[in-house]
CSV table of C-alpha atoms in Angstrom, one decimal:
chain,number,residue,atom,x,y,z
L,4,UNK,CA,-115.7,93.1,170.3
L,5,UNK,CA,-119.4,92.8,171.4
L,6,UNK,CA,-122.0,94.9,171.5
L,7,UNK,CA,-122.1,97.3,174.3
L,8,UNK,CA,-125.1,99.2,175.4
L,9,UNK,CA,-124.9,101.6,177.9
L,10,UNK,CA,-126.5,100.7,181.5
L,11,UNK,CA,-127.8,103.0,183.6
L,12,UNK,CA,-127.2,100.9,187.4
L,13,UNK,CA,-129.9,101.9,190.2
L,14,UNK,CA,-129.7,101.2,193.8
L,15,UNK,CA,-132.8,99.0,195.2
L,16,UNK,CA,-134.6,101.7,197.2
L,17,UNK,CA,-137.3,100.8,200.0
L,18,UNK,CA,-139.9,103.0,201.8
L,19,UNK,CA,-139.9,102.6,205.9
L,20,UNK,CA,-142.3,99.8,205.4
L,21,UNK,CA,-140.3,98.0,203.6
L,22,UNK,CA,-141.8,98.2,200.3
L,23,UNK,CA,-139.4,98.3,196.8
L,24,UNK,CA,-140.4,102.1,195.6
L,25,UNK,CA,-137.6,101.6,192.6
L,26,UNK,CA,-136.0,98.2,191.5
L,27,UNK,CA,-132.5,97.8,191.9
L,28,UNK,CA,-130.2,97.2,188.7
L,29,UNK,CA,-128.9,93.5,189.2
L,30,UNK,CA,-125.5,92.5,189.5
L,31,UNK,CA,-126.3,89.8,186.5
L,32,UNK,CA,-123.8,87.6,184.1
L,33,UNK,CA,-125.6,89.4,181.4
L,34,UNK,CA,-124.8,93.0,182.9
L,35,UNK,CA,-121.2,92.1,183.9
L,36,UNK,CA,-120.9,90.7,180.7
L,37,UNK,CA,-122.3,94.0,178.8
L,38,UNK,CA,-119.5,95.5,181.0
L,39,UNK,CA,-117.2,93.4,179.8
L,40,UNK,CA,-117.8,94.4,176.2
L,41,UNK,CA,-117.9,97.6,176.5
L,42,UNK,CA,-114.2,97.8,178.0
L,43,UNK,CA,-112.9,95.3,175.7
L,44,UNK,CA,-114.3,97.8,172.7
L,45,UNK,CA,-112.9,100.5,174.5
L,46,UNK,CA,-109.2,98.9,174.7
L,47,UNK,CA,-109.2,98.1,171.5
L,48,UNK,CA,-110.8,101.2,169.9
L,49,UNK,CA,-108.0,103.1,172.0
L,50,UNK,CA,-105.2,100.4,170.2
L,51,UNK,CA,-107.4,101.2,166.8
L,52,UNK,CA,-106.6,105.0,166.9
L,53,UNK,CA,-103.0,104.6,168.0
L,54,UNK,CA,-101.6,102.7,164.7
L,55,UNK,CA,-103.6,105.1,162.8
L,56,UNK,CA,-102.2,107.8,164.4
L,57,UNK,CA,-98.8,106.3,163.7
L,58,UNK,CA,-99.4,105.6,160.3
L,59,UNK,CA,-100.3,109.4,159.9
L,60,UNK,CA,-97.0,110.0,161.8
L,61,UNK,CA,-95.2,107.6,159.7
L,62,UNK,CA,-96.7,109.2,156.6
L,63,UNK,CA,-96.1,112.3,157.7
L,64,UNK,CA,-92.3,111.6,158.3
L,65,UNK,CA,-91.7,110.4,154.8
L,66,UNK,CA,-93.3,113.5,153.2
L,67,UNK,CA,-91.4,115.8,155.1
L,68,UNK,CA,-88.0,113.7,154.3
L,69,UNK,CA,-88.8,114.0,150.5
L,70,UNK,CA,-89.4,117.8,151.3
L,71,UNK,CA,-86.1,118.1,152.7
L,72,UNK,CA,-84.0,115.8,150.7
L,73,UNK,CA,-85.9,116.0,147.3
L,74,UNK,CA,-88.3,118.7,146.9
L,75,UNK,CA,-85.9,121.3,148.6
L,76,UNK,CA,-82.6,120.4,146.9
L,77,UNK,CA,-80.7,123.3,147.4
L,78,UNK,CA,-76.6,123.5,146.8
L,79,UNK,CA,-74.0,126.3,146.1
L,80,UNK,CA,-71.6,126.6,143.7
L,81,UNK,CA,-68.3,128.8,142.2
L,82,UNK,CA,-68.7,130.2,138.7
L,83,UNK,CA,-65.0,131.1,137.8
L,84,UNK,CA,-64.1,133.8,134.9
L,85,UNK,CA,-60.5,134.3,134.7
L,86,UNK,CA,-58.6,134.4,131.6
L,87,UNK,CA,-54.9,135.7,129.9
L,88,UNK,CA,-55.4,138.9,127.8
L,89,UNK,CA,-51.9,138.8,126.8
L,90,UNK,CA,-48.6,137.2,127.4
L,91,UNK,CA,-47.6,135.0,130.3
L,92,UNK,CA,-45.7,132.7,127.6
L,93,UNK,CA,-44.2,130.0,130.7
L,94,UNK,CA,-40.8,128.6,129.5
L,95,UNK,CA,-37.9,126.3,130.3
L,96,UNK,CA,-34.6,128.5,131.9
L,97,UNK,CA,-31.5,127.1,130.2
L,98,UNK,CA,-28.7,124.8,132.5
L,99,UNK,CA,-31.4,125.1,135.5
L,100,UNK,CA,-34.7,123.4,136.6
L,101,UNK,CA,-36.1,126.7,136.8
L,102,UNK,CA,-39.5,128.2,135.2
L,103,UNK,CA,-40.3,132.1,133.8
L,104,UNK,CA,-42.8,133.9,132.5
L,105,UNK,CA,-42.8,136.4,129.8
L,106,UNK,CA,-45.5,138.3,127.7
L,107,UNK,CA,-43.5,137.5,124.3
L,108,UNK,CA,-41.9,134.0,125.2
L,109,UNK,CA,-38.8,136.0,125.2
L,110,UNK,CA,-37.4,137.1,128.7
L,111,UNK,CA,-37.5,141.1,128.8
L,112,UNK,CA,-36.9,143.1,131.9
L,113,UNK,CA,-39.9,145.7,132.4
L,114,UNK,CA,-42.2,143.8,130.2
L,115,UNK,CA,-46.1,143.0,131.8
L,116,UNK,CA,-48.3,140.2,130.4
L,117,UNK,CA,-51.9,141.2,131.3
L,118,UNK,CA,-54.6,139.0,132.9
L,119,UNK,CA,-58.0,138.8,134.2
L,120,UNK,CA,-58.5,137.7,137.5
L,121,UNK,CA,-60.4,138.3,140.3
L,122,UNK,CA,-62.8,140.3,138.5
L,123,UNK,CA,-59.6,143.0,137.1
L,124,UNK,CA,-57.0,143.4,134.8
L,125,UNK,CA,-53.7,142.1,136.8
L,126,UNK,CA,-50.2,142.6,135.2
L,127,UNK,CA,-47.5,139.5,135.6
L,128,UNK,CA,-43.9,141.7,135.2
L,129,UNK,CA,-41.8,139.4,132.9
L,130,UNK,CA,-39.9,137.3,135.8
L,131,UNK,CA,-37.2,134.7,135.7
L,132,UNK,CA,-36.9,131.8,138.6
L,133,UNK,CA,-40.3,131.7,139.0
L,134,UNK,CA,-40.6,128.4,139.8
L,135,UNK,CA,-38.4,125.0,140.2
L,136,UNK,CA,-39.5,121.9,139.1
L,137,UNK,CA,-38.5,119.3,141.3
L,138,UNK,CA,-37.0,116.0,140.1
L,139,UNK,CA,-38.4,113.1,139.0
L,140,UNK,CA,-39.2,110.1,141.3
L,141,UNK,CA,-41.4,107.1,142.5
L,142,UNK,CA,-42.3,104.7,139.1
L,143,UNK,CA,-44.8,107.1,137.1
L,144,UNK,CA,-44.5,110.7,135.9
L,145,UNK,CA,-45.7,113.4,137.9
L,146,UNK,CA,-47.8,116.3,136.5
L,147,UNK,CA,-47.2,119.7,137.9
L,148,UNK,CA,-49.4,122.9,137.7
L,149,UNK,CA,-48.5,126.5,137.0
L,150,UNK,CA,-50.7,129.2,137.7
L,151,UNK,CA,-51.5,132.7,138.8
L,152,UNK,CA,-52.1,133.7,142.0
L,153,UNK,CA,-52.2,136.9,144.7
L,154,UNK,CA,-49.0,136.8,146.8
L,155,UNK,CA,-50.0,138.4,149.6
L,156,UNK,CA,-46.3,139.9,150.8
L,157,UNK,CA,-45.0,141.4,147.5
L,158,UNK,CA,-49.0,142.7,147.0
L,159,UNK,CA,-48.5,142.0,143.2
L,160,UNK,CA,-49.9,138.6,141.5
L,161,UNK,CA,-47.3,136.0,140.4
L,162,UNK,CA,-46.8,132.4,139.3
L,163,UNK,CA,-47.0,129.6,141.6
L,164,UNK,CA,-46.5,125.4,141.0
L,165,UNK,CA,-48.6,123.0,142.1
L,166,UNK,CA,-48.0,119.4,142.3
L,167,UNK,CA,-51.3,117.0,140.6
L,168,UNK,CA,-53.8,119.5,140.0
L,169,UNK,CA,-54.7,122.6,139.3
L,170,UNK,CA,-55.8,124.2,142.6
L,171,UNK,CA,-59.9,125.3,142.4
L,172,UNK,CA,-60.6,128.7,141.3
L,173,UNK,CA,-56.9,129.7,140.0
L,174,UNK,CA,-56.0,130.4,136.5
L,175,UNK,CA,-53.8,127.9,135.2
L,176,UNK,CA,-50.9,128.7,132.4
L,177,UNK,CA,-49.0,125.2,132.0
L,178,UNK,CA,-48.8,121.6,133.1
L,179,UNK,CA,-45.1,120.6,133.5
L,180,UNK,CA,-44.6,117.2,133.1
L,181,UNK,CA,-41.7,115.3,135.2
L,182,UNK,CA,-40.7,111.8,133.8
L,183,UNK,CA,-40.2,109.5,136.9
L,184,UNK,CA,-36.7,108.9,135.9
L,185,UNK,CA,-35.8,112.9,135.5
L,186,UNK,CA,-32.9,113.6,137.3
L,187,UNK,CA,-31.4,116.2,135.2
L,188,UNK,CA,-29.9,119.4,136.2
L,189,UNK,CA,-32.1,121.2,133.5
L,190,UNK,CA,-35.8,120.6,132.6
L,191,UNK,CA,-34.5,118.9,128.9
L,192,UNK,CA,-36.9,116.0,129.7
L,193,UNK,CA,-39.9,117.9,131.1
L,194,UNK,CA,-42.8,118.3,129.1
L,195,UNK,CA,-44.7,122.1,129.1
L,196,UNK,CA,-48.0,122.0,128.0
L,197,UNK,CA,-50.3,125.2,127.6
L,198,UNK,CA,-53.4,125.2,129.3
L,199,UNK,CA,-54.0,129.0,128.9
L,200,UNK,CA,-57.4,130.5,128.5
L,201,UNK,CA,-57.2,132.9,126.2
L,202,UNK,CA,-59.4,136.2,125.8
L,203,UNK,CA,-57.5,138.9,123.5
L,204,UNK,CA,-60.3,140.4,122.5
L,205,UNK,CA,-62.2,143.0,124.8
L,206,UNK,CA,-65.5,142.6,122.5
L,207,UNK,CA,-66.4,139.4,122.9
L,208,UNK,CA,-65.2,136.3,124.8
L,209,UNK,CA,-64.0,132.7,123.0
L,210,UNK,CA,-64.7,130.7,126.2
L,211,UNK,CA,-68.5,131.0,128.4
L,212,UNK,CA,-68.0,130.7,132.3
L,213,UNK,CA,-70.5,128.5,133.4
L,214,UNK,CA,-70.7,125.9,136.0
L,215,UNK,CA,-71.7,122.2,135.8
L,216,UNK,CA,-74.4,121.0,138.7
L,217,UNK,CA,-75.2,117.6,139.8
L,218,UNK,CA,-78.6,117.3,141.8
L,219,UNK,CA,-77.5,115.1,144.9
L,220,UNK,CA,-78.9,111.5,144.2
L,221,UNK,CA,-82.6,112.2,143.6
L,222,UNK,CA,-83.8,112.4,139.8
L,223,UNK,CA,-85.7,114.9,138.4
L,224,UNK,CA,-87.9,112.5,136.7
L,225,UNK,CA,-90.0,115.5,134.5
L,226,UNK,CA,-86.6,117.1,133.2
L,227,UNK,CA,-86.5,119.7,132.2
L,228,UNK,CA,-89.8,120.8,133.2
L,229,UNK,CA,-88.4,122.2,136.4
L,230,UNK,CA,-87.2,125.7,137.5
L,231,UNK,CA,-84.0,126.4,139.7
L,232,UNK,CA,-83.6,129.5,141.4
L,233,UNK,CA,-80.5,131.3,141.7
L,234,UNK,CA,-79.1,133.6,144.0
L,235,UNK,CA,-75.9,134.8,144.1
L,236,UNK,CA,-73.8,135.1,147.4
L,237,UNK,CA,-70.6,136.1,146.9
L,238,UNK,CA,-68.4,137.5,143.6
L,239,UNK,CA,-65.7,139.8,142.9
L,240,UNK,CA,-68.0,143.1,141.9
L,241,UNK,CA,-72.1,142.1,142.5
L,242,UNK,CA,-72.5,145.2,139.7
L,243,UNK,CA,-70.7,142.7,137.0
L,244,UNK,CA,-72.5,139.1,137.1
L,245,UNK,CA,-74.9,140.5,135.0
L,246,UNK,CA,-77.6,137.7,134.7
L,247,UNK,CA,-77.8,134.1,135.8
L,248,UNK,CA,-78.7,131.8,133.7
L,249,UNK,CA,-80.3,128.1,134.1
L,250,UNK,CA,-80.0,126.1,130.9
L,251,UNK,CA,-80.0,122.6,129.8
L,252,UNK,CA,-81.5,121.2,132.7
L,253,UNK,CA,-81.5,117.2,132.8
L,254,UNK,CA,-82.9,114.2,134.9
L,255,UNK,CA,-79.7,114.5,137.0
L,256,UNK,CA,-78.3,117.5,137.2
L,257,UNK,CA,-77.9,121.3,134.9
L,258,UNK,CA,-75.7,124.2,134.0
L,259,UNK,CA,-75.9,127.7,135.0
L,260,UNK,CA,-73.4,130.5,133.9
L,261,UNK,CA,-73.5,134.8,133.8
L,262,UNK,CA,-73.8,137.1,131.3
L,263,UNK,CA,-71.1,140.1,132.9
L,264,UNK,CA,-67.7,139.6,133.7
L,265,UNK,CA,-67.1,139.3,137.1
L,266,UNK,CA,-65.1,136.5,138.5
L,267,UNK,CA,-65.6,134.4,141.8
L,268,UNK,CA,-69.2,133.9,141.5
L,269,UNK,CA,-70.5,132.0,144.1
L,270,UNK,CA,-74.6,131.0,143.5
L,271,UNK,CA,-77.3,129.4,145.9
L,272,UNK,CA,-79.1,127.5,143.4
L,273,UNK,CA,-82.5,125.9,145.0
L,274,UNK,CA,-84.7,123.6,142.6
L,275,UNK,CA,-88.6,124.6,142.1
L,276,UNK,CA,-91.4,122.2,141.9
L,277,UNK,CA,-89.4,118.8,140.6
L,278,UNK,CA,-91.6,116.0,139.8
L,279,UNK,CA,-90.7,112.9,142.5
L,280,UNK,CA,-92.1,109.7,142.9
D,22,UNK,CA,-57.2,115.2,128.9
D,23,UNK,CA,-58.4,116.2,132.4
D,24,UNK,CA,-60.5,114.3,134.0
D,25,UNK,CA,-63.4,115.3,136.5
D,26,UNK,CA,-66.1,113.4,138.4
D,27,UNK,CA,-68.8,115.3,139.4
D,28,UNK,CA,-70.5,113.1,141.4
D,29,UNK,CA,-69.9,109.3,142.5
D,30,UNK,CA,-71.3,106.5,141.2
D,31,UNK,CA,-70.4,104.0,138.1
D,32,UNK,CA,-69.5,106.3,135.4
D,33,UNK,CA,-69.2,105.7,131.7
D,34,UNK,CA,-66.0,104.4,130.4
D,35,UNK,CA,-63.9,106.1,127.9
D,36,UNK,CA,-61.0,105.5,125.2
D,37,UNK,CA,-58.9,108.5,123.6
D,38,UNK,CA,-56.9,107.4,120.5
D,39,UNK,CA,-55.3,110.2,119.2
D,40,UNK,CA,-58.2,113.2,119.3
D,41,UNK,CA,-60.9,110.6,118.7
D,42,UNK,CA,-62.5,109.9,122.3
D,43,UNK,CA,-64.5,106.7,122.9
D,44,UNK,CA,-67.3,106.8,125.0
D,45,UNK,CA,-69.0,103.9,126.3
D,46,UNK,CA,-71.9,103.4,128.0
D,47,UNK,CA,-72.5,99.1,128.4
D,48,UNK,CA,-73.2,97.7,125.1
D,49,UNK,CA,-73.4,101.2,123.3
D,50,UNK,CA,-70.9,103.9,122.5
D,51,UNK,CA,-70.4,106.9,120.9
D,52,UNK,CA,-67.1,108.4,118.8
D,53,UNK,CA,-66.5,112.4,119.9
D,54,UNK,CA,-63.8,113.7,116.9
D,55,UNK,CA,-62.0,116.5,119.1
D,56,UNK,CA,-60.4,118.1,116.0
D,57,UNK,CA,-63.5,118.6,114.0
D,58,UNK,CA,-65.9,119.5,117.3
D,59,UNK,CA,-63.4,121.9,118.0
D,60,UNK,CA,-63.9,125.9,116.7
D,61,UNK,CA,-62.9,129.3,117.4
D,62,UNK,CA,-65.2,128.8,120.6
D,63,UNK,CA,-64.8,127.1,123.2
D,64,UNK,CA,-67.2,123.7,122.2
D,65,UNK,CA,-69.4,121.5,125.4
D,66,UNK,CA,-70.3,118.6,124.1
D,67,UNK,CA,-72.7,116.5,125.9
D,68,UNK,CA,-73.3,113.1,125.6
D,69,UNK,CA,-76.8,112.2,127.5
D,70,UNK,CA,-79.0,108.9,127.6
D,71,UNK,CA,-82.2,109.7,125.8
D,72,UNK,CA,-85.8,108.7,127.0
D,73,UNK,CA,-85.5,105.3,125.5
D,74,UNK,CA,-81.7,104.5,127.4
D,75,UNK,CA,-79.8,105.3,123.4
D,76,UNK,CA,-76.8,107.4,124.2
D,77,UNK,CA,-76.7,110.6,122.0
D,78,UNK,CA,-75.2,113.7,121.5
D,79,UNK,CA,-76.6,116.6,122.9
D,80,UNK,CA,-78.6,117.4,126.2
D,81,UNK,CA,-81.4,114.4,126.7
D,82,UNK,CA,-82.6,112.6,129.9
D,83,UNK,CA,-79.6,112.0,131.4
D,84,UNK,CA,-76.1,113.9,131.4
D,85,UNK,CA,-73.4,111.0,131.0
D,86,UNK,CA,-70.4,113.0,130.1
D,87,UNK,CA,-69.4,116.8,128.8
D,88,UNK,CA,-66.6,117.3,126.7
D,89,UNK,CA,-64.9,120.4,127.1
D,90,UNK,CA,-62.8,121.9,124.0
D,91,UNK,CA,-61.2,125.1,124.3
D,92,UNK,CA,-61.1,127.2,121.3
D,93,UNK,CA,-58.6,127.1,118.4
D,94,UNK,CA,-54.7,128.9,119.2
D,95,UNK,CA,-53.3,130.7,116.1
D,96,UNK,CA,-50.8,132.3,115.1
D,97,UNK,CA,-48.6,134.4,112.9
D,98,UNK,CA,-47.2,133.0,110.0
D,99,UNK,CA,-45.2,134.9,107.0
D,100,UNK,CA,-47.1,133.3,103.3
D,101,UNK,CA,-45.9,133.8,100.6
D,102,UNK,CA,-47.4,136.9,98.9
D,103,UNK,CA,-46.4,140.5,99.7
D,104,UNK,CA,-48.2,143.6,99.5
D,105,UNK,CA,-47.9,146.8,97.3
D,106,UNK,CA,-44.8,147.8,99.1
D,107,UNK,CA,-43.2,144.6,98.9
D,108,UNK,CA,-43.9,144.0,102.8
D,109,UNK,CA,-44.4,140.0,103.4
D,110,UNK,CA,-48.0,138.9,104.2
D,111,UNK,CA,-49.2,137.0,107.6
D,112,UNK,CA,-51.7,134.7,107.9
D,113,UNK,CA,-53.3,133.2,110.7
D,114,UNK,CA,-52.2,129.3,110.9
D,115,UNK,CA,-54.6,127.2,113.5
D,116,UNK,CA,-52.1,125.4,115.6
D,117,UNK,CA,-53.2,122.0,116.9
D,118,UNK,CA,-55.3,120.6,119.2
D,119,UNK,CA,-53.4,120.0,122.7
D,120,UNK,CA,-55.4,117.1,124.3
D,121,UNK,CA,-54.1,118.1,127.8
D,122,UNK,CA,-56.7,121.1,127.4
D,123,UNK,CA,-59.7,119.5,126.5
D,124,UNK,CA,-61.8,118.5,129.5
D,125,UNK,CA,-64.1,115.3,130.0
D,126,UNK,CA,-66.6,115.7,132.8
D,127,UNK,CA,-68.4,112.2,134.0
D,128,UNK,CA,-72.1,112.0,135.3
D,129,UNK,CA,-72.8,109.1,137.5
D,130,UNK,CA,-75.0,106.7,135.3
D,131,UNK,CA,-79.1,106.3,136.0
D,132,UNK,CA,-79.3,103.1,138.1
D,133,UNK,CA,-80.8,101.2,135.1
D,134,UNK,CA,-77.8,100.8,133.7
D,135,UNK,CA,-76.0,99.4,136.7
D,136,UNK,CA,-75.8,95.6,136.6
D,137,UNK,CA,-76.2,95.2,140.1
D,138,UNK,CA,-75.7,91.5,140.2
D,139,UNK,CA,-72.6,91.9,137.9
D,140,UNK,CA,-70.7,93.5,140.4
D,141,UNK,CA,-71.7,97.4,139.5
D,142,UNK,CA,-71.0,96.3,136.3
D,143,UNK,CA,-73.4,97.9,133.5
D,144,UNK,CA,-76.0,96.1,131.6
């Protein structure tokens, strides 16, 4: 770029006699050349303040990704509090691959094991053919799942199997365990573990629900100088959470559980004012 | 033991001999006992990398693993001694620890412990 100075052009103006009354500006190399400066500065002042503008755009774009992705992390997540007050003992029926459930470990007719779940005390009745385990097959043992659930067209909870794992959010009683090579009539071979949780005493509990959270991919790199709030969106009775509570918060993730005693506690958790780089 | 991922990425690896689970985190590792961590509560224990990359117990930098241990079952058993009407005595007797019911959670390790030119494989 050279340097332009602005050039005011006059017309060459005569009187009738002929006479120059004002001198024309001349149509000179050095003029034409001045001209020629000043667009050239003017292109390339105009290119100038486009890439800074796109910088600032650029800039711009990256802050408001980290905004979205790393200063507003934000997640839900299921706080689940269910737990056997008493009873449902799972056992083996004799000469059959069938399951029952009694509040003793001893079949009785009438008898009701008592649970919590879904935010109430539920009664199992004492029930025989619960559940079949099927037969062993493929090359490795399979693990099978008992638990508690509503059934919706008897409107009373009962026991259910599930194959692999325990499905999310259901209290679990047993794991059956089917040697691959099981083909007995009866469930001799198969393995029943207890997985019960416990809680037999109204006063105070043995086991704290709380929920494990994992920030997604970004580190908080000034752990645990960072606040999470929480929010709660759905539970079994809102009057029973009681009080969320954040605690030990690390680089890559934290827990939260309640204080009350409802169950199904679902919770917006958003993270406040992390340290990124 | 159950096992649960929380989030993906290399994780730590683990042994369990008997109740004594291995954790291992590249060159370091760390011994949980499950019988002694376990009490009458349910026990968490978390196994973190501290500010200098040492794995510990206890909540540090970095979660790298929680091990969940349910509380201790009892039950009834007639001792020995009766009382003043000659009625047998109970005690509590702590049954054993059932492995199937102890939980280990896994945290995807910090990307400085992730050989990257060993295949994911950790330094």
């Amino acid at each position: 770029m050279g340097d332009y100075t602005k050039v005011t052009w006059y017309d060459e103006v005569k009187d009738q006699d002929g006479n120059i009354i004002q001198e024309g500006t001349p149509l000179s190399a050095q003029n034409m050349n001045n001209l020629e400066s000043g667009a050239d500065t003017g292109a390339n002042t105009v290119g100038l303040i486009a890439i800074e503008a796109l910088q600032h755009i650029n800039a711009i774009e990256k802050d408001l990704d980290k905004w979205k992705k790393q200063r507003l992390q934000q997640g839900t997540a299921y706080i689940y509090n269910k737990c056997v007050m008493e009873g449902c003992v799972v056992s083996k029926m004799t000469n059959s691959r069938y399951l029952q459930v009694s509040r003793t470990g001893t079949f009785t007719a009438g008898d009701v094991s008592k649970c919590h779940v879904d935010g109430r005390q539920v009664g199992v009745i004492d029930e025989q053919l619960v559940a079949m385990v099927p037969l062993g097959s493929g090359a490795t043992n399979k693990d099978y799942y008992v638990y508690v659930d509503w059934d919706v067209a008897a409107s009373r909870y009962r026991l259910y199997l599930a194959p692999d794992a325990l499905p999310t959010g259901k209290l679990g009683l047993y794991k059956a365990t089917v040697p691959w090579s099981d083909q007995g009539m009866d469930l001799t071979a198969v393995t029943l573990a207890d997985i019960r949780r416990i809680e037999s005493n109204n006063a105070f509990r043995t086991t704290e629900p709380f929920v494990l959270i994992s920030n997604p991919g970004y580190t908080l790199f000034d752990a645990p100088e960072y606040d999470v709030q929480l929010s709660i969106e759905e539970a079994s009775d809102f009057s029973r959470v009681g009080d969320l509570v954040v605690y030990e918060k690390a680089a890559n993730g934290f827990k939260v559980k309640f204080t009350g005693n409802a169950d199904n506690v679902k919770v917006r958790w958003t993270i406040i004012n992390p340290d990124i780089s | 033991m159950r096992i649960q991922e929380i989030n993906e990425g290399t994780k730590a690896g683990y042994s369990l001999t008997g109740a004594l689970l291995t954790i291992t985190v590249g060159t370091q590792s760390l011994e949980v006992d499950l019988v002694t961590a376990q009490q009458d509560t349910e026990q968490v224990v978390d196994v973190s990398l501290d500010g200098e990359r040492k794995i510990r117990i206890g909540v540090e930098k970095w979660y790298v693993a929680n091990v969940i241990i349910p509380p201790q079952k009892t039950h009834l058993v007639e001792s020995d001694e009766v009382d003043e009407n000659e009625n047998p005595q109970f005690m509590q007797e702590i049954l054993p620890l059932n492995v199937d019911e102890v939980s280990l959670v896994l945290w995807a390790l910090p990307a400085f412990t992730v050989d990257n030119d060993n295949e994911g494989g950790l330094i």
